[in-house]
Structure formats: C-alpha cells, structure tokens
Short mmCIF file of C-alpha atoms in Angstrom, two decimals:
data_model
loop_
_atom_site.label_atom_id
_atom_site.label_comp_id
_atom_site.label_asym_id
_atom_site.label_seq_id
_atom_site.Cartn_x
_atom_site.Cartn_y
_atom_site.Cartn_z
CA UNK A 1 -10.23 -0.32 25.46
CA UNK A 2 -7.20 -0.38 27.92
CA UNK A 3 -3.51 -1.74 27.12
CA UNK A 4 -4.45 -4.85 29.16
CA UNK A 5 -7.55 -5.76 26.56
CA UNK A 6 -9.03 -8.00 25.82
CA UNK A 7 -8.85 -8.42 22.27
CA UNK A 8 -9.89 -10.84 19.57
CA UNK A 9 -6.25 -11.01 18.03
CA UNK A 10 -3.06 -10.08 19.38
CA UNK A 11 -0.67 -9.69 16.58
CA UNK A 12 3.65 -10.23 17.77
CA UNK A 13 5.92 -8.14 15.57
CA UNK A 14 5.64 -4.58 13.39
CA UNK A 15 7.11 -6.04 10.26
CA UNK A 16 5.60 -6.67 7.25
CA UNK A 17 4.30 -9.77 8.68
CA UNK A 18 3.16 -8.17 11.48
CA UNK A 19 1.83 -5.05 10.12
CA UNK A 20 -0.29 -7.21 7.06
CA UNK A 21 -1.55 -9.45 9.63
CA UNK A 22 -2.98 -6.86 11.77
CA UNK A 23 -4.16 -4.64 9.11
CA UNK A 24 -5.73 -7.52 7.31
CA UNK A 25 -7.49 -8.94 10.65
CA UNK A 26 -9.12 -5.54 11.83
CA UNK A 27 -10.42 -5.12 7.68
CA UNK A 28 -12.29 -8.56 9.08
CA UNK A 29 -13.50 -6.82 11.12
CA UNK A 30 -11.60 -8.10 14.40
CA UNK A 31 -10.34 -6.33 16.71
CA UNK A 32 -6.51 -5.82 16.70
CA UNK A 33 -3.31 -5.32 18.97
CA UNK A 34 0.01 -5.04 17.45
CA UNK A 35 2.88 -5.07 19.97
CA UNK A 36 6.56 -5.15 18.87
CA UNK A 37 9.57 -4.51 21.38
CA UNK A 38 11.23 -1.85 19.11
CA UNK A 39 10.39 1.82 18.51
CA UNK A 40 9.51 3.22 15.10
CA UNK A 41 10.85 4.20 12.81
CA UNK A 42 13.93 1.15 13.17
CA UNK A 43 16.58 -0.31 10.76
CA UNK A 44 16.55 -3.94 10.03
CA UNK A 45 18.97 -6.50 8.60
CA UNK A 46 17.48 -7.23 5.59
CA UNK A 47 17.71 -7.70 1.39
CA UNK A 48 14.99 -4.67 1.14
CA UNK A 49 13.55 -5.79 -1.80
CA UNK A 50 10.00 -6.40 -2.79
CA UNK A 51 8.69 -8.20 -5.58
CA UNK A 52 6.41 -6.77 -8.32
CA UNK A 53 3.17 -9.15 -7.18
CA UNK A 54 4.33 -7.20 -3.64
CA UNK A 55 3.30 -3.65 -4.72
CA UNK A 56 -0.69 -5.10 -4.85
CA UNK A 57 -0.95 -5.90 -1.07
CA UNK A 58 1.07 -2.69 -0.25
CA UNK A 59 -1.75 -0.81 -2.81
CA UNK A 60 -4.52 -2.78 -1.37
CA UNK A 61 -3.46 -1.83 2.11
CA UNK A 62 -3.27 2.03 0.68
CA UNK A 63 1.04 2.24 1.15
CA UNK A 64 1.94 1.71 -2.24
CA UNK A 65 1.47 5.38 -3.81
CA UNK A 66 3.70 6.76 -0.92
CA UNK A 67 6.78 4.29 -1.60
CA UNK A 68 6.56 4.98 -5.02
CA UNK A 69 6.57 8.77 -5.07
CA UNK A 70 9.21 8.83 -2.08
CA UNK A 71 12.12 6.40 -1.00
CA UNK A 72 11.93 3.74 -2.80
CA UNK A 73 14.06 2.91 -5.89
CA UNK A 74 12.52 0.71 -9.23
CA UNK A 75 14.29 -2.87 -10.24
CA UNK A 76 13.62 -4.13 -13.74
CA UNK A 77 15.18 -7.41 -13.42
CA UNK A 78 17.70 -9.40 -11.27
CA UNK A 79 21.08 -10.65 -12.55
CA UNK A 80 22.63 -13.51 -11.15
CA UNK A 81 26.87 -13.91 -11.46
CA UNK A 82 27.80 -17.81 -11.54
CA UNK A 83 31.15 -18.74 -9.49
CA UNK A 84 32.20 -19.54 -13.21
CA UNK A 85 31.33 -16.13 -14.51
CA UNK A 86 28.55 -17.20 -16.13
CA UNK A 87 25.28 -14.66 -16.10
CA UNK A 88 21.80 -14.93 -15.51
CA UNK A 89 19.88 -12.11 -16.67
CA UNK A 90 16.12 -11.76 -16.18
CA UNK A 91 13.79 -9.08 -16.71
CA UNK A 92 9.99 -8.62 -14.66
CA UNK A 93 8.61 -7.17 -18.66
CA UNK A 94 9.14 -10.00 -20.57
CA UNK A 95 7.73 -11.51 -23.33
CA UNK A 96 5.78 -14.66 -21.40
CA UNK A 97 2.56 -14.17 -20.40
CA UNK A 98 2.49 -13.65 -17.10
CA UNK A 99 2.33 -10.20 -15.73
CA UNK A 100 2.70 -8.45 -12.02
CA UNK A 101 0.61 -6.30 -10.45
CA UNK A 102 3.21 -3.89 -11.77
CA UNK A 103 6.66 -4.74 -14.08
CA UNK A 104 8.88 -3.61 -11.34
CA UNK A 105 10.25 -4.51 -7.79
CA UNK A 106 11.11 -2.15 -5.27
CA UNK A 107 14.35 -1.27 -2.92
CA UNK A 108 13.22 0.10 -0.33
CA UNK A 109 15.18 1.06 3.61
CA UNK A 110 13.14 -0.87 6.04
CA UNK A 111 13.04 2.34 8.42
CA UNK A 112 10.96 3.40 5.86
CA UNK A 113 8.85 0.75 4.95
CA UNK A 114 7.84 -0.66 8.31
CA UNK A 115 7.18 2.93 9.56
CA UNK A 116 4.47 3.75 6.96
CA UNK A 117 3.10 0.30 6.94
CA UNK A 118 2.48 0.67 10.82
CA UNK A 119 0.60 4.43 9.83
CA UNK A 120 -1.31 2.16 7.62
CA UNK A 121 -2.36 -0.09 10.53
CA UNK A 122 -3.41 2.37 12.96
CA UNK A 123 -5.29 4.08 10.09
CA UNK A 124 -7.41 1.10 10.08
CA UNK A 125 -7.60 1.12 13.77
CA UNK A 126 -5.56 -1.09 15.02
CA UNK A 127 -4.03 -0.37 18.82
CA UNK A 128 -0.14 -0.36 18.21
CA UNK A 129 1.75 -0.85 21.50
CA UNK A 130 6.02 -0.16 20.56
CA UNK A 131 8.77 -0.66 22.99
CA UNK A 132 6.45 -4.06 24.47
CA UNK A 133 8.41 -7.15 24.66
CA UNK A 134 7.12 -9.93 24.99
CA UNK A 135 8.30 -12.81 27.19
CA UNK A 136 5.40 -15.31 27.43
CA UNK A 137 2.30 -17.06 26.57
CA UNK A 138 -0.98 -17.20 29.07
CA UNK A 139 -2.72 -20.24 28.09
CA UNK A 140 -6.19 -21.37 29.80
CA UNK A 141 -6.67 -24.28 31.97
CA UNK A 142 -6.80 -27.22 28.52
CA UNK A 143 -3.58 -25.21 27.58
CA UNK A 144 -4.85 -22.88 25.34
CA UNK A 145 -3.26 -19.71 24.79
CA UNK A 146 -5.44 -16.93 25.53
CA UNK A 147 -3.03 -13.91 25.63
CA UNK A 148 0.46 -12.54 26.14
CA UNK A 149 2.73 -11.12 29.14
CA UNK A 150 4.96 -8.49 28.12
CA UNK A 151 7.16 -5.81 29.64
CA UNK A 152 7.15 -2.17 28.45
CA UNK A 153 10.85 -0.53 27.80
CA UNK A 154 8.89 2.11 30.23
CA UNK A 155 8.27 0.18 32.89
CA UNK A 156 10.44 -2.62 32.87
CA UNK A 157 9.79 -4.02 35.83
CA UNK A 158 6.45 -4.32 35.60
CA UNK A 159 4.79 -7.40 33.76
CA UNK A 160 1.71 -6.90 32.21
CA UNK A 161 -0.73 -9.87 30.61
CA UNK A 162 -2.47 -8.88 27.73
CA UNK A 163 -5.16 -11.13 26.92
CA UNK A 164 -6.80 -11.86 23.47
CA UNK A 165 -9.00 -15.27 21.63
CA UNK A 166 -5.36 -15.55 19.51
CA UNK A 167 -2.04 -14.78 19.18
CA UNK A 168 -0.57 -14.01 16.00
CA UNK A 169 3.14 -14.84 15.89
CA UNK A 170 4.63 -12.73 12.99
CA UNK A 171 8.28 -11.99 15.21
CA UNK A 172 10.66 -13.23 12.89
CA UNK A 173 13.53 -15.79 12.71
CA UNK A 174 14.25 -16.19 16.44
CA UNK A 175 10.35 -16.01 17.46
CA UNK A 176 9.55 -15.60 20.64
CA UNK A 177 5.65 -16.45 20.15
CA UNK A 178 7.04 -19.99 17.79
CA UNK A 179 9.40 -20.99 20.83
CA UNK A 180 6.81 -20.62 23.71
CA UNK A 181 4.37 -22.91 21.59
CA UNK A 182 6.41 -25.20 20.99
CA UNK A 183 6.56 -24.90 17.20
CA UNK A 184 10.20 -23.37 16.69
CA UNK A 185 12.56 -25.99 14.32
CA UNK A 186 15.83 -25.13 12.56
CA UNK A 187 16.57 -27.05 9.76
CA UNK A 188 19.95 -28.96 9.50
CA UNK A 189 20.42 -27.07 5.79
CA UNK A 190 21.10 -24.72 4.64
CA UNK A 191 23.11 -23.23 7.81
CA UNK A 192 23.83 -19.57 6.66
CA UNK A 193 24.59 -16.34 8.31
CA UNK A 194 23.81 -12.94 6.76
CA UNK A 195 26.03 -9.34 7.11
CA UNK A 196 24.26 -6.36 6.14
CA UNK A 197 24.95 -2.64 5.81
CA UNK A 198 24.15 0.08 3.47
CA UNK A 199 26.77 1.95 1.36
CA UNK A 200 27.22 5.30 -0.77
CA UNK A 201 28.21 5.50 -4.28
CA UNK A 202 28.84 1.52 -4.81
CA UNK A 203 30.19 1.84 -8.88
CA UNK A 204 27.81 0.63 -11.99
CA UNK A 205 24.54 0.15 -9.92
CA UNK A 206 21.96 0.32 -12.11
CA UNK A 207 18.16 -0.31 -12.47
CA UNK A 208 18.73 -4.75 -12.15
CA UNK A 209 19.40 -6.52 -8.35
CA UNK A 210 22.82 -8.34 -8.31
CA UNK A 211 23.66 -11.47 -6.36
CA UNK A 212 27.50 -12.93 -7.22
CA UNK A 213 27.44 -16.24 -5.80
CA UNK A 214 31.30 -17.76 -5.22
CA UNK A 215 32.07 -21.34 -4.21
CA UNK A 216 31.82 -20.10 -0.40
CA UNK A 217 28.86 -17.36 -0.12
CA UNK A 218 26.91 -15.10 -2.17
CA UNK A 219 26.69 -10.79 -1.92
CA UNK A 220 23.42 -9.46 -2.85
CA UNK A 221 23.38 -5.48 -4.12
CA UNK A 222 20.60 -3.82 -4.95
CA UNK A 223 19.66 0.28 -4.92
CA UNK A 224 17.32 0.91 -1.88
CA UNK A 225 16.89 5.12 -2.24
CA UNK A 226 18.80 8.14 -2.20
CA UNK A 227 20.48 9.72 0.47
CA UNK A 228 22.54 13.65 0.32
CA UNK A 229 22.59 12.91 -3.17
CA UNK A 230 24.32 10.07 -3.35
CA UNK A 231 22.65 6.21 -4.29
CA UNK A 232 22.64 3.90 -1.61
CA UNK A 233 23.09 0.39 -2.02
CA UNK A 234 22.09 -2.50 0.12
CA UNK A 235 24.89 -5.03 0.49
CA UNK A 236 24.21 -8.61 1.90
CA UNK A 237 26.53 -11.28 2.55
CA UNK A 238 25.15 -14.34 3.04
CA UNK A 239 28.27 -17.16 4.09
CA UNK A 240 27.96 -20.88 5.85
CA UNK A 241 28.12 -20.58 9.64
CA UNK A 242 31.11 -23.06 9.48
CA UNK A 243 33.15 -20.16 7.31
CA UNK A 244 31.70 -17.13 9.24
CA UNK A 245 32.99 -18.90 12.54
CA UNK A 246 36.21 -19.71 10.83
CA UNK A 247 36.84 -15.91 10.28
CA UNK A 248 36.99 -14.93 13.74
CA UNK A 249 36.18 -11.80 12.66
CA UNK A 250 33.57 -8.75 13.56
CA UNK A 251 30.71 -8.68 11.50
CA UNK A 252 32.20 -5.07 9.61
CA UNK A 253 35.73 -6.64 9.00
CA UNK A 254 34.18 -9.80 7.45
CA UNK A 255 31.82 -8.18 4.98
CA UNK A 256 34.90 -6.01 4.04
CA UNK A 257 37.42 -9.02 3.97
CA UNK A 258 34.83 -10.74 1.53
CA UNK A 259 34.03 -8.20 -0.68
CA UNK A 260 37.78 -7.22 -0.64
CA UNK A 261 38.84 -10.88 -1.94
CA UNK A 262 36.76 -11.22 -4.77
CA UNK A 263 38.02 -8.09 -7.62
CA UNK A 264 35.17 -8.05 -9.49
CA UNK A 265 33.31 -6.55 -6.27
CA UNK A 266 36.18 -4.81 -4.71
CA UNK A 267 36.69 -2.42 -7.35
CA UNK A 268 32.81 -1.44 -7.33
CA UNK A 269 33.78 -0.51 -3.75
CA UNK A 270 36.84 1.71 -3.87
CA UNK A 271 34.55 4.95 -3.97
CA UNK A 272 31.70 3.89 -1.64
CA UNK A 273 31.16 4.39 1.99
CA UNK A 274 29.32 2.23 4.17
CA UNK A 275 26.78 4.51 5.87
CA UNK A 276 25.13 1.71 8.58
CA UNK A 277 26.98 -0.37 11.23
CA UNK A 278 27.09 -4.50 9.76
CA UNK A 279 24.74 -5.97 11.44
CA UNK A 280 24.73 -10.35 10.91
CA UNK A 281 21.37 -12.09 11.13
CA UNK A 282 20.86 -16.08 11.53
CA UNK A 283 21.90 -18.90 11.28
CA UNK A 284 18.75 -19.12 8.83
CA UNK A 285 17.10 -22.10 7.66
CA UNK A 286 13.89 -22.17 10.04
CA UNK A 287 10.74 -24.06 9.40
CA UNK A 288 8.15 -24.75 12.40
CA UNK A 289 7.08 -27.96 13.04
CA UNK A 290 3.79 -26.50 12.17
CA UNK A 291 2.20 -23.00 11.86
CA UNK A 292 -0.13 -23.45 14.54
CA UNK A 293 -0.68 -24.52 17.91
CA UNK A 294 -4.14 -23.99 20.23
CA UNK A 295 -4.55 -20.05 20.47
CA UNK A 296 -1.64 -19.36 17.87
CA UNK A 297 -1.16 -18.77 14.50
CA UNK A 298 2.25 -17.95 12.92
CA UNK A 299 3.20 -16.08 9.83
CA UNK A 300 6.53 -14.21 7.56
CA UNK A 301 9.67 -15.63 9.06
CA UNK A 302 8.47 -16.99 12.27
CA UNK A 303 6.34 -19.86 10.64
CA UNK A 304 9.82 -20.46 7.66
CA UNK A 305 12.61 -19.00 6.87
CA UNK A 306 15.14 -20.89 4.62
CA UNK A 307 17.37 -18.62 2.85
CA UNK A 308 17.67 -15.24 1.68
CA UNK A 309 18.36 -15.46 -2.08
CA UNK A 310 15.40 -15.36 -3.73
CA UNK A 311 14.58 -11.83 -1.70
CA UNK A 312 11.26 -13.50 -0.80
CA UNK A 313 11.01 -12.34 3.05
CA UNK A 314 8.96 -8.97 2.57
CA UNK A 315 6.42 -10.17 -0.36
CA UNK A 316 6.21 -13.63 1.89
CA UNK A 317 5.50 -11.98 4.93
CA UNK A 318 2.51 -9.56 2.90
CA UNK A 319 1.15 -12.38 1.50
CA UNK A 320 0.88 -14.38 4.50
CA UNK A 321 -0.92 -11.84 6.77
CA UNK A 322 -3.84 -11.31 4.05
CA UNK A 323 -3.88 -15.30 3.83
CA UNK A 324 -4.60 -15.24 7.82
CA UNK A 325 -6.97 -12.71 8.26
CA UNK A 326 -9.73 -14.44 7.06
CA UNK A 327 -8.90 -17.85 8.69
CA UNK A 328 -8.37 -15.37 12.03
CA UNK A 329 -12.00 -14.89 12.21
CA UNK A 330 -12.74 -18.15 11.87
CA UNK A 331 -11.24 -19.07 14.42
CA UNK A 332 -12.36 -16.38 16.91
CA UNK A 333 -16.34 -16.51 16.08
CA UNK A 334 -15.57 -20.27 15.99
CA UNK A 335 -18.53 -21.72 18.09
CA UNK A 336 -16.51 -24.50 20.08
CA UNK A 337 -13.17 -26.02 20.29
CA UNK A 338 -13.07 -28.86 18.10
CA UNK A 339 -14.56 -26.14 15.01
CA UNK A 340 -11.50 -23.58 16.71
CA UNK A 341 -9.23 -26.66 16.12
CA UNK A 342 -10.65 -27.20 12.41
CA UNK A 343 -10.17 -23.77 11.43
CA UNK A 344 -6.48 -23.74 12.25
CA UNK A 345 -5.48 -26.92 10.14
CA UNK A 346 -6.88 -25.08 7.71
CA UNK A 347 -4.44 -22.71 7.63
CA UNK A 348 -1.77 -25.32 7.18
CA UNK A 349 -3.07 -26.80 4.76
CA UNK A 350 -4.18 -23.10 3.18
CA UNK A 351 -0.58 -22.07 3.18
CA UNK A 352 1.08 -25.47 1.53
CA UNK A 353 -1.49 -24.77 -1.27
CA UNK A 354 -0.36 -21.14 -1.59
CA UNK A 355 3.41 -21.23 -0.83
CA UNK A 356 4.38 -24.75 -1.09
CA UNK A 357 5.24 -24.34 -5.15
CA UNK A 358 7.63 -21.90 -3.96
CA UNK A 359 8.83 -24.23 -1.38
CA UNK A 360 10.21 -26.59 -4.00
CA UNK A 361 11.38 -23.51 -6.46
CA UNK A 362 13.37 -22.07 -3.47
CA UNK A 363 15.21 -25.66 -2.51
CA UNK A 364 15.89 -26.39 -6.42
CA UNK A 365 17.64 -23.22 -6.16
CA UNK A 366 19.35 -23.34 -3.34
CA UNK A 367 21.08 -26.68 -4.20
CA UNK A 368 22.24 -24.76 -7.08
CA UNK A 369 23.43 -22.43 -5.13
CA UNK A 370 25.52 -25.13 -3.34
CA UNK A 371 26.21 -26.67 -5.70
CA UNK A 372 28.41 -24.74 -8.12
CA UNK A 373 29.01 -26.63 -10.91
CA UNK A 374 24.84 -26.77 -11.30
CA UNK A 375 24.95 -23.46 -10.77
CA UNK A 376 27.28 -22.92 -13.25
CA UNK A 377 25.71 -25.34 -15.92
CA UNK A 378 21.83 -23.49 -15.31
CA UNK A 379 24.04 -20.04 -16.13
CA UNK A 380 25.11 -21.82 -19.42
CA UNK A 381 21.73 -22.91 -20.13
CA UNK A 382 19.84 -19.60 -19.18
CA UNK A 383 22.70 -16.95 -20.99
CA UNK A 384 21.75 -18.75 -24.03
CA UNK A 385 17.61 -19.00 -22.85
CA UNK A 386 16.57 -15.68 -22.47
CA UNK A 387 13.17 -16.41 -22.48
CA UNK A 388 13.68 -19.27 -19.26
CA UNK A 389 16.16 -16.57 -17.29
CA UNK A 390 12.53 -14.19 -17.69
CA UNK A 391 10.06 -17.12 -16.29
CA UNK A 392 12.77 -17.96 -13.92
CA UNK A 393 12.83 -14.33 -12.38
CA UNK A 394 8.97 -14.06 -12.95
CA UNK A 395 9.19 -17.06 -10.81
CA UNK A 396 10.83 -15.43 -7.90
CA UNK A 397 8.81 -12.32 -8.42
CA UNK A 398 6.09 -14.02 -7.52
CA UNK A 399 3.71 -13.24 -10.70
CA UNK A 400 4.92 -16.18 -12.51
CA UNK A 401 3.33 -19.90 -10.70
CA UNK A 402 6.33 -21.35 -9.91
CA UNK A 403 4.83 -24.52 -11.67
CA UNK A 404 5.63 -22.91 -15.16
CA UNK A 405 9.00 -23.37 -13.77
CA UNK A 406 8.87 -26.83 -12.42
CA UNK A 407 6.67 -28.29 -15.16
CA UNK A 408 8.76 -31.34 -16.71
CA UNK A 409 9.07 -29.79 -20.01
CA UNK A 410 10.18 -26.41 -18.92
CA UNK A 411 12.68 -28.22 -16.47
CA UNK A 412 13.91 -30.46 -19.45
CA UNK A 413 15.16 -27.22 -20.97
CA UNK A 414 17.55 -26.58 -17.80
CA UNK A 415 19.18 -29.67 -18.49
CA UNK A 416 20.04 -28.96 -22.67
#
C-alpha cells in the first residue's frame, strides 16, 4: 500500500493519543496510518506523569515491561502544598478498596515514551509516516471528510492527499484536524499557560509528585528518570495568561523569576541545573463543541483539554484511543450514512459515560485551585482525613470512580 492510501483510518498525531488510537484500531482489525509532523524520538512540554490505571493500556499494548525496567521513575503518592501551607498527602496503596492495575504512577521523559509507544504501533502494523504535516481536510461531495492533504518536511513543496473512510484527530491542544472540522472551542476558564523544563539534582525529591499551588499559579515537580547520574526532575509552571503577559518576560526567565520568589522552592533549586530549554504551552482550557464531525473522530487533548493539575493528559489520551477503536470500525464497515452517523454519536455519548465523572472531579478541583481559601480549608480537612486525601488521589489516579469522591456523603466530609 503506497503513502497516498487509501486507508480505513487515518490517525493525526504520534502521542499517546495518537499512538493508542492507531494501535487500538489496526488490533480491530482496520487498517491504519499514523502521520505526525515531528520526527522521533521528540521532547514535549508536558507533566510526564502517568497514572497507576495507565500502566494496563501501556501492558495491554505490550510497552509497559520496557518503561519499567528502563527510564521511567515509580510515584507512590502525590502531595499537594496549600497557598496556606497546608498539605495534602495521598498515597496510590491505601487502605480503601480500590486498587490500580499497579500501586504506582510513573515519570517518565516523553522522548522516551512516545518513541517506544510508536515501536509498539508499527509492531502491530500500522504505516507510520513522521515529518508529515498536515494542513487540510478532503471531504466528499455531502461534505464528508474522506482523507487528509499533508506536506512532507522532505518535500515541502509538494502536497500530497492521503485518503482514508476516517480521520482520527488525536493532535493535541491547537488541533489542526478539530479546527478544519469545525469542532475547535476554548473555554473562557480556566485561561492558563504552562512553562516546562527539566532540571538536575532539584533537593528532597523523593518517591511522591509535588504541586505547590500559591494565590497566582501552581509548580508541579515530579522525578521523570536518571540522567549521568544525577535525578532529573520535571518542573511545570502553570500561571493565568493575564500574569504570564504581565511578566513580559521569556519563558526561561519567568519559570526562574517564579520559582525564585517563593523560598520554599528556591532553596530546592540552588544546586540544580536546568538541562532543557523552557518551553510554554497554551493558553489551555479547550473543549470541542463536540468530538465528532462526518469522517472525524477526535481524541487526548484535541477533543478537551482543561487544565494540567490533575496530570491526567497521558492516561486520558490511552484511555481514549482504546475507547475509539472499537466505535472506529463501526463506523467504517458501517453499511450507509445515516448508520455512519449513528455510530459516531455514539462515541459522544460513549465518552461522557466514561470520562464525564472526571469532568466534574477535575472542575471541583480546579475552583479550589482558584480559589484559595477552599483550597486551603480542603488541606485542613484532608491533613486531618488521611483516609479522604487516599480516595482523593485514587481519584485522580484513575482506579478510584471519581463518584466515591463526589458521592454526597463522602463530599459532606470535605466540608467538616
């Protein structure tokens, strides 16, 4: 089969989203392009942390043995610093009943992860085209998309249509497959900005993810591998757009202004070396209108996006490719349009009923996030309620359903 197809699914992006969708789709036995304008292995702005309920789609798609015996690094827990000083620790082994498909998360570099997960995908045959960009949709003559045009980095002055049943937008925040639908949205709130860059020898990091949340922003730490025998630490800043334009600043002198201001971090920092240029992603808070359109289906960050501190991208993105797949075929063997058309609200509907209790975890916590003083009060509450800090991380580990959290009973306890 040539460059130029056709195929039953064109899949947009060689992230995690990407990478599950396509591996997922071709185990369906469809067949598969992945196309993605960068070149492997790549860095990416990004937390780098996976959940514990992430490790069984990485196992499942035959990646998880690797990361474990090579760069990634264990978390136990996650412990979350109130602008007050208050604490909220949680551990993933706890004493509810839930359990993940293992009691840890992992840090792990993205040049890492997104390189083995694309091994994975061609291992199950999938064609993976790198250095493709793609810069529009072919539809049919009712409007339909049927396919993709693209440039290769080269032969860049040649544009190529690639033609497939459907297109799989899984190209992250600023998605170019969500915009040419129609389906892109940003949300009026939260409007944040992230600044990311790896560092050496950061003091005290241990075996839990941090995140110290102030009254203007929030840093998230957490241990992604080793490097020349040092620990490396990814460090995200995640500010308003209204203070990171205020700043004036390049992305490297913010991050170190911020952490710089605030002693309890700066000290952790005399010793350590920032290894990677800053890079800033956002603004965030992106939601399509909906996750489908005629020919399209989207998935990870370019069907929502909200905010980073939960660490929910990579797991989110897994978890959405193997909920496609199946709905994928449907659609492709689907006998006419109005069953093609059926099939796809499907998948709406299929991914409010597996996400959407997250959904509402994620905004409860994200008010608290700006919100100090709630913040502040739920540290209180939670330094004294071990057992809730545990369901509450469960809860963004994605083992515990978030509706242990949200239950009125449990959520009476916030409020003692």
């Amino acid at each position: 089969m040539s460059d130029s197809g056709p195929w039953q699914v064109i899949v947009v992006g060689g992230g995690p989203a990407g990478a599950s969708a396509a591996w997922h789709c071709a185990q369906a036995g469809l067949s598969v392009c992945l196309v993605d304008r960068a070149r492997f292995p790549r860095s990416k702005p990004c937390a780098e942390y996976l959940s514990p309920e992430g490790s069984r789609i990485l196992d499942r798609m035959g990646a998880l043995a690797d990361l474990e015996q090579g760069a990634a690094t264990y978390l136990t827990g996650m412990v979350v610093h109130a602008p007050a000083g208050g604490r909220i620790h949680g551990e993933f082994a706890a004493q509810h009943a839930y359990r993940g498909f293992r009691d840890r998360g992992l840090g792990i570099r993205r040049e890492y992860l997104d390189a083995l997960l694309l091994n994975r995908v061609r291992a199950a045959g999938v064609t993976v085209m790198e250095g493709a960009r793609v810069t529009q949709l072919c539809r049919d003559a009712d409007g339909t998309v049927n396919g993709v045009e693209l440039t290769r980095d080269d032969e860049p002055q040649t544009l190529r249509t690639v033609h497939a049943s459907l297109v799989v937008g899984a190209d992250g925040l600023n998605s170019v497959v969500a915009s040419r639908a129609g389906l892109a949205h940003r949300a009026r709130w939260p409007r944040r900005v992230a600044y990311v860059a790896h560092y050496r020898n950061v003091a005290r990091m241990g075996t839990l993810g941090e995140m110290h949340v102030t009254d203007n922003g929030y840093v998230g730490l957490a241990q992604v591998g080793n490097g020349d025998g040092a620990s490396i630490t990814n460090v995200a800043l995640v500010l308003p757009t209204r203070t990171a334009r205020a700043l004036r600043q390049s992305p490297a002198d913010t991050l170190t202004t911020w952490l710089g201001a605030h002693p309890q971090l700066a000290e952790r920092f005399v010793n350590a070396e920032r290894m990677t240029p800053v890079r800033a992603v956002g603004p965030f808070a992106s939601h399509a209108r909906r996750s489908w359109a005629p020919g399209v289906m989207l998935t990870g960050d370019a069907a929502d996006f909200l905010d980073p501190f939960t660490g929910e991208g990579i797991y989110a993105a897994l978890a959405g490719g193997e909920l496609l797949a199946p709905i994928a075929h449907a659609v492709v063997h689907a006998p006419d349009a109005r069953r093609r058309r059926q099939a796809l609200m499907s998948y709406e509907q299929a991914r409010r009923t597996t996400f959407g209790g997250k959904w509402r975890l994620e905004r409860l916590i994200m008010l608290a996030v700006a919100w100090p003083p709630l913040l502040n009060h739920a540290a209180r509450v939670l330094s004294r309620d071990r057992d809730l800090a545990d369901l509450l991380i469960g809860a963004t580990g994605d083992f515990v359903p978030p509706s242990a959290v949200l239950s009125p009973r449990t959520l009476l306890r916030f409020l003692s």
